[in-house]
Amino acid sequence: MVDNHWIKTTCAFCGVGCGIEARVKNNKVIVRGDKQHPANFGRLCSKGMALGETVIEQGRLLQPQIEGQTTHWDTALTTIADTFQNIIDEYGPEAIAFYLSGQLLTEDYYVANKLMKGFIGSPNIDTNSRLCMSSSVAGHKRAFGSDTVPGCYEDLEKAELIIITGSNLAWCHPVLYQRISAAKQLNNTLKVVLIDPRRTFTTQIADLHLAIQPGTDVLLFNGLLHYLEKVNKLNYEFINNHTEGFTAALHVATTETIDHEQLATILGVSPHVLTQFYQWFAEIDNVVTLYSQGINQSSCGTDKVNSIINCHLATGKIGKPGCGPFSLTGQPNAMGGREVGGMANTLAAHLEFNNPHHHELLSQFWQTQRLVKQPGLKAIELFDAIATGKIKAVWIMATNPVVSLPNTKLVETALQACPFVVVSDCMMETDTNQYANIRLPAASWGEKSGTVTNSERRISRQRSLKKPSGEAKPDWWIITEVAKKMGFNQAFNFKNEVEIFKEYAQLTAYKNNGSRDLDLSAFKHLTDDEYNNLAPIQWPVTFSNQLTPNQLTKNKRFFDDGQFYTPSKKAQFIAVQFKPPASKVNTNFPFILNTGRIRDQWHTMTRTSLAPRLSTHIPEPFINIHPVDAYKQQIINFELARITSSQGTVIARACISEEVKPGQVFMPIHWTHVLSSNGQIGKLINSHVDPLSGQPESKFTPVTLSPWNYQCEAIIITKQNIQVEEKFEYWVKQNIKNGYLYRVASQQSVKKMLNFLLTQLNTLQSCSRLEFYDSSAQQHRYSFIQNQQLQACFFIVPRLNQNDFTWLNEILTTNIHVHIQQSLLSGNAIDQSAQGKIICACKQVGDKTICNAINKHHLETVKAVGSVTQAGSVCGSCIPEIETLLATSSHSQSL
Ligand SMILES: Nc1nc2c(c(=O)[nH]1)N[C@H]1C(S)=C(S)[C@@H](COP(=O)(O)OP(=O)(O)OC[C@H]3O[C@@H](n4cnc5c(=O)[nH]c(N)nc54)[C@H](O)[C@@H]3O)O[C@H]1N2
Ligand SMILES: Nc1nc2c(c(=O)[nH]1)N[C@H]1C(S)=C(S)[C@@H](COP(=O)(O)OP(=O)(O)OC[C@H]3O[C@@H](n4cnc5c(=O)[nH]c(N)nc54)[C@H](O)[C@@H]3O)O[C@H]1N2
Ligand code: SF4
Ligand SMILES: [Mo]
């Protein structure tokens, strides 16, 4: 790597799509926010800030492998092409499946879809967006006739009321959270309503929080529609001129919600709070409704989406500045995937199966006779078909389905039984990779080049900063090479990603003439230079709204002319009837398990776990349980609990908290079998899906809870991996600076644990050993030191409880002077390094430090906390947590 200048690129993580400036210095990637990017104007969250630390060779898959043996690219690609061909010859094209991801670039996605639907001739290509956005897609198509996100981020600054529903914006789209927070400071009449069964940190920004019963969103929004009619706040001009189906939708809403008090009771909120929300929606002109997985991931997700859109249509609050329903996308290129057609039930570039003209048009454009005629299997159906043997070969790219799909056991059995599994991933060890017959090393963020589209339809470039590690290759290259080896030379003869993007732009423009929303006609003849220098731009990008490809357009909101993409050009109300979640709690499984994300980890942690500071905020799988339920189930705070559903069991650390209501529990989705013994949430989730979108109900699983009985726990720090897998029923592995931190627990005796650890560490015999048995605390403490550097240490204790071990996170980088030796012997930091739970990832500041500062200096603002402790002074992702500490500490006594 050579040192070079700052290169503009886009964040690898969420769908906010923040602009980043990056450079390579001393072999390290350094990042900063791009002040000119219209998504973030220079802001980045904790994950974006740490992105550079994840671009490292540790853990990368560096060469292609066949059955675990390193091979040449040509051999791997030829084997794939030949095997696919043999399967097609014997069983037909439908025996082949692709399972893709919203983390592919648009160019990768385009060629994968073209190969499968257009040339192999199998419709069985789906994507992890099925688990994420598919209910929004289905809702958009029903209402608008197209999968269109009408608004733009600027609407957040122009709105007077922002409704955030089914979204933990503070943790999952932190830069948008910060934009709203800044907008509130400038406009003190801006109101924010949060709808979420949990009290998340997003409540910090909310004027009103409706902690509704899980799954009741359709009732809530139907109730709103009914209310709007009652108080005469419907926009009949808009309804009459630009929509259809209103009477039926209102009829259903009215029959459902006769009595306000009764409705409030079913929703689990106070009638007064409900009225306040309804009043604000009725009276405020500029309303944006942001929604995410609490809406989509439901067996009635599509209905939830339409119940929201109905209210915006009924009031004409759409297509105007500061107005509209706004689906927040999760992944960096979930939108790009929807655009090119990576889902089983769309063709390509917003061309649809149900339009015969579209089929003809795409066949002509791709010059193929093989284009599929019917939609294919959606993700859950697709893995079922693998399990039953209908599908004989699957190619998984940029997703980790063994962790992220529901019903882990079925997914594992399916992949085990599948005769031919190809996995393209940048990492060597993932839960899915172990089932691969062929592993292909993909170039990762910082190495690959192409485009992504964010939630507001803005196309931005991801640019490469360095050469791919080992022999890794960009996904588009891998796909086109297989295509060529299958005989489709002409259609896949792309020299580079620019040529692919241009063909895709040409397809969006092909015979479009305003009939389709997705139109990039101004990019039809983009030159290499123009592509290389492309500035972030929102689609549509046509000659009429655009002078040169690089000139930023004024934001175009869709539907500002009241025209939609349905045959009648009118938006459709959908009469949506409330349906309860597919599963019900019962005496065997009395708690509702809700699942979601934590602030500093990305999905299955293959990349975020590489940045030690991102693991310090929440280092272990946990379960939030209400104190009343914990008491009932005899579960003790910070001890390990078993969580069982009809599908399986996991173990997690109990975090007793009133953030969840009684009867509800919450667990994070991130832990895999690579990093934990028993933290994989997918083991618990069943495969109930929304009948229209096929999206799984990941937020509502009946479970039961019990204490997990164990004799002892240990915290272990090592420079090298140790083999905890076989020995401990519970273990979690965390990357720390220069090594690893393990938390383990065992049902066997302390003596057995001690013997095992001493055997594992017997290579450290030349080290000086600090050793102490603390009989009152029943703790064994061992440290192995060489040249004032710690090589390993462990503390065996009956219960880790709330002991503060944050001081161990950087211990492998520290000179072991006498103070630290004393800490290692006593098991407690004896200087100031015990921080409590880390709150600020950028500056590594813990809650203890923050609370002490608040109390000692009588601090009252986040800014003041920042100036004393540095917490919250860099990316700001921890500000909601600091605000909570300020609120709680102000009631406590000063020290
Ligand atoms: N830190 C971080 N950020 C991420 C990601 C990540 O992995 N880590 N992933 C990205 C991706 S791909 C996605 S899709 C987004 C997801 O972003 P979000 O959807 O914001 O995240 P989740 O935590 O899955 O769930 C959102 C909320 O829905 C609530 N909820 C549960 N049931 C219901 C219900 O019935 N009704 C309502 N109204 N709410 C309910 C949950 O309590 C939860 O707080 O995040 C993106 N951003
Ligand atoms: N219970 C429950 N389950 C859920 C959810 C939930 O809320 N609850 N959320 C769902 C949602 S919204 C989503 S989006 C999914 C996410 O789930 P996944 O998509 O399975 O999770 P990731 O960890 O993002 O997987 C991406 C994989 O691609 C690899 N990778 C990264 N970059 C590249 C690249 O450029 N090329 C290639 N070939 N590989 C690459 C990574 O190493 C990683 O293995 O999880 C879903 N599952
Ligand atoms: S909000 Fe954070 S994770 Fe999302 S794009 Fe921006 S910096 Fe990346
Ligand atoms: Mo997602």
JSON list of C-alpha atoms in Angstrom, two decimals, residues 191-294:
[
{"chain": "A", "resi": 191, "resn": "LYS", "atom": "CA", "xyz": [-42.47, 17.02, 17.16]},
{"chain": "A", "resi": 192, "resn": "VAL", "atom": "CA", "xyz": [-41.23, 13.44, 17.20]},
{"chain": "A", "resi": 193, "resn": "VAL", "atom": "CA", "xyz": [-43.40, 10.42, 17.98]},
{"chain": "A", "resi": 194, "resn": "LEU", "atom": "CA", "xyz": [-41.80, 7.01, 18.55]},
{"chain": "A", "resi": 195, "resn": "ILE", "atom": "CA", "xyz": [-43.80, 3.82, 18.14]},
{"chain": "A", "resi": 196, "resn": "ASP", "atom": "CA", "xyz": [-41.93, 0.82, 19.52]},
{"chain": "A", "resi": 197, "resn": "PRO", "atom": "CA", "xyz": [-42.89, -1.81, 22.12]},
{"chain": "A", "resi": 198, "resn": "ARG", "atom": "CA", "xyz": [-39.46, -1.26, 23.67]},
{"chain": "A", "resi": 199, "resn": "ARG", "atom": "CA", "xyz": [-38.09, 1.84, 25.36]},
{"chain": "A", "resi": 200, "resn": "THR", "atom": "CA", "xyz": [-34.98, 2.22, 23.19]},
{"chain": "A", "resi": 201, "resn": "PHE", "atom": "CA", "xyz": [-32.46, 5.06, 23.22]},
{"chain": "A", "resi": 202, "resn": "THR", "atom": "CA", "xyz": [-34.44, 6.53, 20.32]},
{"chain": "A", "resi": 203, "resn": "THR", "atom": "CA", "xyz": [-36.97, 7.67, 22.94]},
{"chain": "A", "resi": 204, "resn": "GLN", "atom": "CA", "xyz": [-34.42, 10.37, 23.85]},
{"chain": "A", "resi": 205, "resn": "ILE", "atom": "CA", "xyz": [-35.54, 12.30, 20.79]},
{"chain": "A", "resi": 206, "resn": "ALA", "atom": "CA", "xyz": [-39.26, 11.60, 21.16]},
{"chain": "A", "resi": 207, "resn": "ASP", "atom": "CA", "xyz": [-41.95, 13.94, 22.49]},
{"chain": "A", "resi": 208, "resn": "LEU", "atom": "CA", "xyz": [-44.29, 10.99, 22.70]},
{"chain": "A", "resi": 209, "resn": "HIS", "atom": "CA", "xyz": [-43.59, 7.26, 22.96]},
{"chain": "A", "resi": 210, "resn": "LEU", "atom": "CA", "xyz": [-46.27, 4.73, 22.14]},
{"chain": "A", "resi": 211, "resn": "ALA", "atom": "CA", "xyz": [-45.05, 1.40, 23.54]},
{"chain": "A", "resi": 212, "resn": "ILE", "atom": "CA", "xyz": [-47.67, -0.55, 21.61]},
{"chain": "A", "resi": 213, "resn": "GLN", "atom": "CA", "xyz": [-48.25, -4.27, 21.97]},
{"chain": "A", "resi": 214, "resn": "PRO", "atom": "CA", "xyz": [-46.04, -6.05, 19.44]},
{"chain": "A", "resi": 215, "resn": "GLY", "atom": "CA", "xyz": [-47.75, -6.61, 16.11]},
{"chain": "A", "resi": 216, "resn": "THR", "atom": "CA", "xyz": [-50.63, -4.15, 16.58]},
{"chain": "A", "resi": 217, "resn": "ASP", "atom": "CA", "xyz": [-49.47, -1.46, 14.12]},
{"chain": "A", "resi": 218, "resn": "VAL", "atom": "CA", "xyz": [-52.31, -2.03, 11.64]},
{"chain": "A", "resi": 219, "resn": "LEU", "atom": "CA", "xyz": [-54.84, -1.34, 14.41]},
{"chain": "A", "resi": 220, "resn": "LEU", "atom": "CA", "xyz": [-52.98, 1.82, 15.37]},
{"chain": "A", "resi": 221, "resn": "PHE", "atom": "CA", "xyz": [-52.93, 3.25, 11.84]},
{"chain": "A", "resi": 222, "resn": "ASN", "atom": "CA", "xyz": [-56.43, 2.07, 10.99]},
{"chain": "A", "resi": 223, "resn": "GLY", "atom": "CA", "xyz": [-57.49, 3.88, 14.16]},
{"chain": "A", "resi": 224, "resn": "LEU", "atom": "CA", "xyz": [-55.73, 6.99, 12.84]},
{"chain": "A", "resi": 225, "resn": "LEU", "atom": "CA", "xyz": [-57.56, 6.80, 9.50]},
{"chain": "A", "resi": 226, "resn": "HIS", "atom": "CA", "xyz": [-60.85, 6.52, 11.32]},
{"chain": "A", "resi": 227, "resn": "TYR", "atom": "CA", "xyz": [-59.93, 9.44, 13.59]},
{"chain": "A", "resi": 228, "resn": "LEU", "atom": "CA", "xyz": [-58.97, 11.63, 10.59]},
{"chain": "A", "resi": 229, "resn": "GLU", "atom": "CA", "xyz": [-62.41, 11.09, 9.15]},
{"chain": "A", "resi": 230, "resn": "LYS", "atom": "CA", "xyz": [-64.11, 11.77, 12.48]},
{"chain": "A", "resi": 231, "resn": "VAL", "atom": "CA", "xyz": [-62.37, 15.10, 12.98]},
{"chain": "A", "resi": 232, "resn": "ASN", "atom": "CA", "xyz": [-62.84, 16.05, 9.36]},
{"chain": "A", "resi": 233, "resn": "LYS", "atom": "CA", "xyz": [-59.17, 16.18, 8.49]},
{"chain": "A", "resi": 234, "resn": "LEU", "atom": "CA", "xyz": [-59.26, 14.15, 5.29]},
{"chain": "A", "resi": 235, "resn": "ASN", "atom": "CA", "xyz": [-58.02, 15.72, 2.08]},
{"chain": "A", "resi": 236, "resn": "TYR", "atom": "CA", "xyz": [-60.92, 14.89, -0.23]},
{"chain": "A", "resi": 237, "resn": "GLU", "atom": "CA", "xyz": [-59.44, 16.83, -3.09]},
{"chain": "A", "resi": 238, "resn": "PHE", "atom": "CA", "xyz": [-56.38, 14.56, -3.10]},
{"chain": "A", "resi": 239, "resn": "ILE", "atom": "CA", "xyz": [-58.45, 11.44, -2.40]},
{"chain": "A", "resi": 240, "resn": "ASN", "atom": "CA", "xyz": [-60.83, 12.14, -5.27]},
{"chain": "A", "resi": 241, "resn": "ASN", "atom": "CA", "xyz": [-58.29, 13.23, -7.87]},
{"chain": "A", "resi": 242, "resn": "HIS", "atom": "CA", "xyz": [-55.33, 11.02, -7.16]},
{"chain": "A", "resi": 243, "resn": "THR", "atom": "CA", "xyz": [-56.41, 7.83, -5.41]},
{"chain": "A", "resi": 244, "resn": "GLU", "atom": "CA", "xyz": [-58.73, 4.83, -5.60]},
{"chain": "A", "resi": 245, "resn": "GLY", "atom": "CA", "xyz": [-60.14, 2.46, -3.01]},
{"chain": "A", "resi": 246, "resn": "PHE", "atom": "CA", "xyz": [-60.66, 4.95, -0.18]},
{"chain": "A", "resi": 247, "resn": "THR", "atom": "CA", "xyz": [-64.18, 3.93, 0.81]},
{"chain": "A", "resi": 248, "resn": "ALA", "atom": "CA", "xyz": [-63.25, 0.29, 1.33]},
{"chain": "A", "resi": 249, "resn": "ALA", "atom": "CA", "xyz": [-60.13, 1.18, 3.33]},
{"chain": "A", "resi": 250, "resn": "LEU", "atom": "CA", "xyz": [-62.05, 3.57, 5.57]},
{"chain": "A", "resi": 251, "resn": "HIS", "atom": "CA", "xyz": [-64.84, 1.04, 6.02]},
{"chain": "A", "resi": 252, "resn": "VAL", "atom": "CA", "xyz": [-62.45, -1.58, 7.37]},
{"chain": "A", "resi": 253, "resn": "ALA", "atom": "CA", "xyz": [-60.69, 0.98, 9.56]},
{"chain": "A", "resi": 254, "resn": "THR", "atom": "CA", "xyz": [-63.99, 2.22, 10.96]},
{"chain": "A", "resi": 255, "resn": "THR", "atom": "CA", "xyz": [-65.39, -1.19, 11.77]},
{"chain": "A", "resi": 256, "resn": "GLU", "atom": "CA", "xyz": [-62.17, -2.08, 13.55]},
{"chain": "A", "resi": 257, "resn": "THR", "atom": "CA", "xyz": [-61.91, 0.95, 15.78]},
{"chain": "A", "resi": 258, "resn": "ILE", "atom": "CA", "xyz": [-65.27, 1.90, 17.17]},
{"chain": "A", "resi": 259, "resn": "ASP", "atom": "CA", "xyz": [-64.25, 2.72, 20.71]},
{"chain": "A", "resi": 260, "resn": "HIS", "atom": "CA", "xyz": [-61.17, 4.80, 21.45]},
{"chain": "A", "resi": 261, "resn": "GLU", "atom": "CA", "xyz": [-60.68, 3.49, 25.00]},
{"chain": "A", "resi": 262, "resn": "GLN", "atom": "CA", "xyz": [-60.97, -0.09, 23.84]},
{"chain": "A", "resi": 263, "resn": "LEU", "atom": "CA", "xyz": [-58.49, 0.53, 21.06]},
{"chain": "A", "resi": 264, "resn": "ALA", "atom": "CA", "xyz": [-56.02, 2.09, 23.51]},
{"chain": "A", "resi": 265, "resn": "THR", "atom": "CA", "xyz": [-56.37, -0.94, 25.77]},
{"chain": "A", "resi": 266, "resn": "ILE", "atom": "CA", "xyz": [-55.65, -3.41, 22.96]},
{"chain": "A", "resi": 267, "resn": "LEU", "atom": "CA", "xyz": [-52.69, -1.31, 21.84]},
{"chain": "A", "resi": 268, "resn": "GLY", "atom": "CA", "xyz": [-51.41, -1.16, 25.42]},
{"chain": "A", "resi": 269, "resn": "VAL", "atom": "CA", "xyz": [-51.12, 2.64, 25.53]},
{"chain": "A", "resi": 270, "resn": "SER", "atom": "CA", "xyz": [-53.03, 5.29, 27.44]},
{"chain": "A", "resi": 271, "resn": "PRO", "atom": "CA", "xyz": [-56.05, 6.82, 25.64]},
{"chain": "A", "resi": 272, "resn": "HIS", "atom": "CA", "xyz": [-54.57, 10.25, 26.26]},
{"chain": "A", "resi": 273, "resn": "VAL", "atom": "CA", "xyz": [-51.25, 9.42, 24.54]},
{"chain": "A", "resi": 274, "resn": "LEU", "atom": "CA", "xyz": [-53.13, 7.87, 21.65]},
{"chain": "A", "resi": 275, "resn": "THR", "atom": "CA", "xyz": [-55.28, 10.96, 21.21]},
{"chain": "A", "resi": 276, "resn": "GLN", "atom": "CA", "xyz": [-52.25, 13.21, 21.32]},
{"chain": "A", "resi": 277, "resn": "PHE", "atom": "CA", "xyz": [-50.60, 11.25, 18.49]},
{"chain": "A", "resi": 278, "resn": "TYR", "atom": "CA", "xyz": [-53.75, 11.27, 16.38]},
{"chain": "A", "resi": 279, "resn": "GLN", "atom": "CA", "xyz": [-54.28, 14.99, 16.98]},
{"chain": "A", "resi": 280, "resn": "TRP", "atom": "CA", "xyz": [-50.76, 15.86, 15.90]},
{"chain": "A", "resi": 281, "resn": "PHE", "atom": "CA", "xyz": [-51.09, 13.82, 12.71]},
{"chain": "A", "resi": 282, "resn": "ALA", "atom": "CA", "xyz": [-54.42, 15.45, 11.94]},
{"chain": "A", "resi": 283, "resn": "GLU", "atom": "CA", "xyz": [-53.39, 19.01, 12.64]},
{"chain": "A", "resi": 284, "resn": "ILE", "atom": "CA", "xyz": [-49.80, 19.17, 11.41]},
{"chain": "A", "resi": 285, "resn": "ASP", "atom": "CA", "xyz": [-49.34, 19.62, 7.67]},
{"chain": "A", "resi": 286, "resn": "ASN", "atom": "CA", "xyz": [-45.81, 18.34, 7.20]},
{"chain": "A", "resi": 287, "resn": "VAL", "atom": "CA", "xyz": [-45.57, 14.76, 8.44]},
{"chain": "A", "resi": 288, "resn": "VAL", "atom": "CA", "xyz": [-42.90, 12.15, 7.69]},
{"chain": "A", "resi": 289, "resn": "THR", "atom": "CA", "xyz": [-43.38, 8.56, 8.87]},
{"chain": "A", "resi": 290, "resn": "LEU", "atom": "CA", "xyz": [-40.06, 6.72, 9.08]},
{"chain": "A", "resi": 291, "resn": "TYR", "atom": "CA", "xyz": [-40.38, 2.99, 9.43]},
{"chain": "A", "resi": 292, "resn": "SER", "atom": "CA", "xyz": [-38.15, -0.04, 9.55]},
{"chain": "A", "resi": 293, "resn": "GLN", "atom": "CA", "xyz": [-38.03, -3.65, 10.78]},
{"chain": "A", "resi": 294, "resn": "GLY", "atom": "CA", "xyz": [-40.69, -3.39, 13.50]}
]
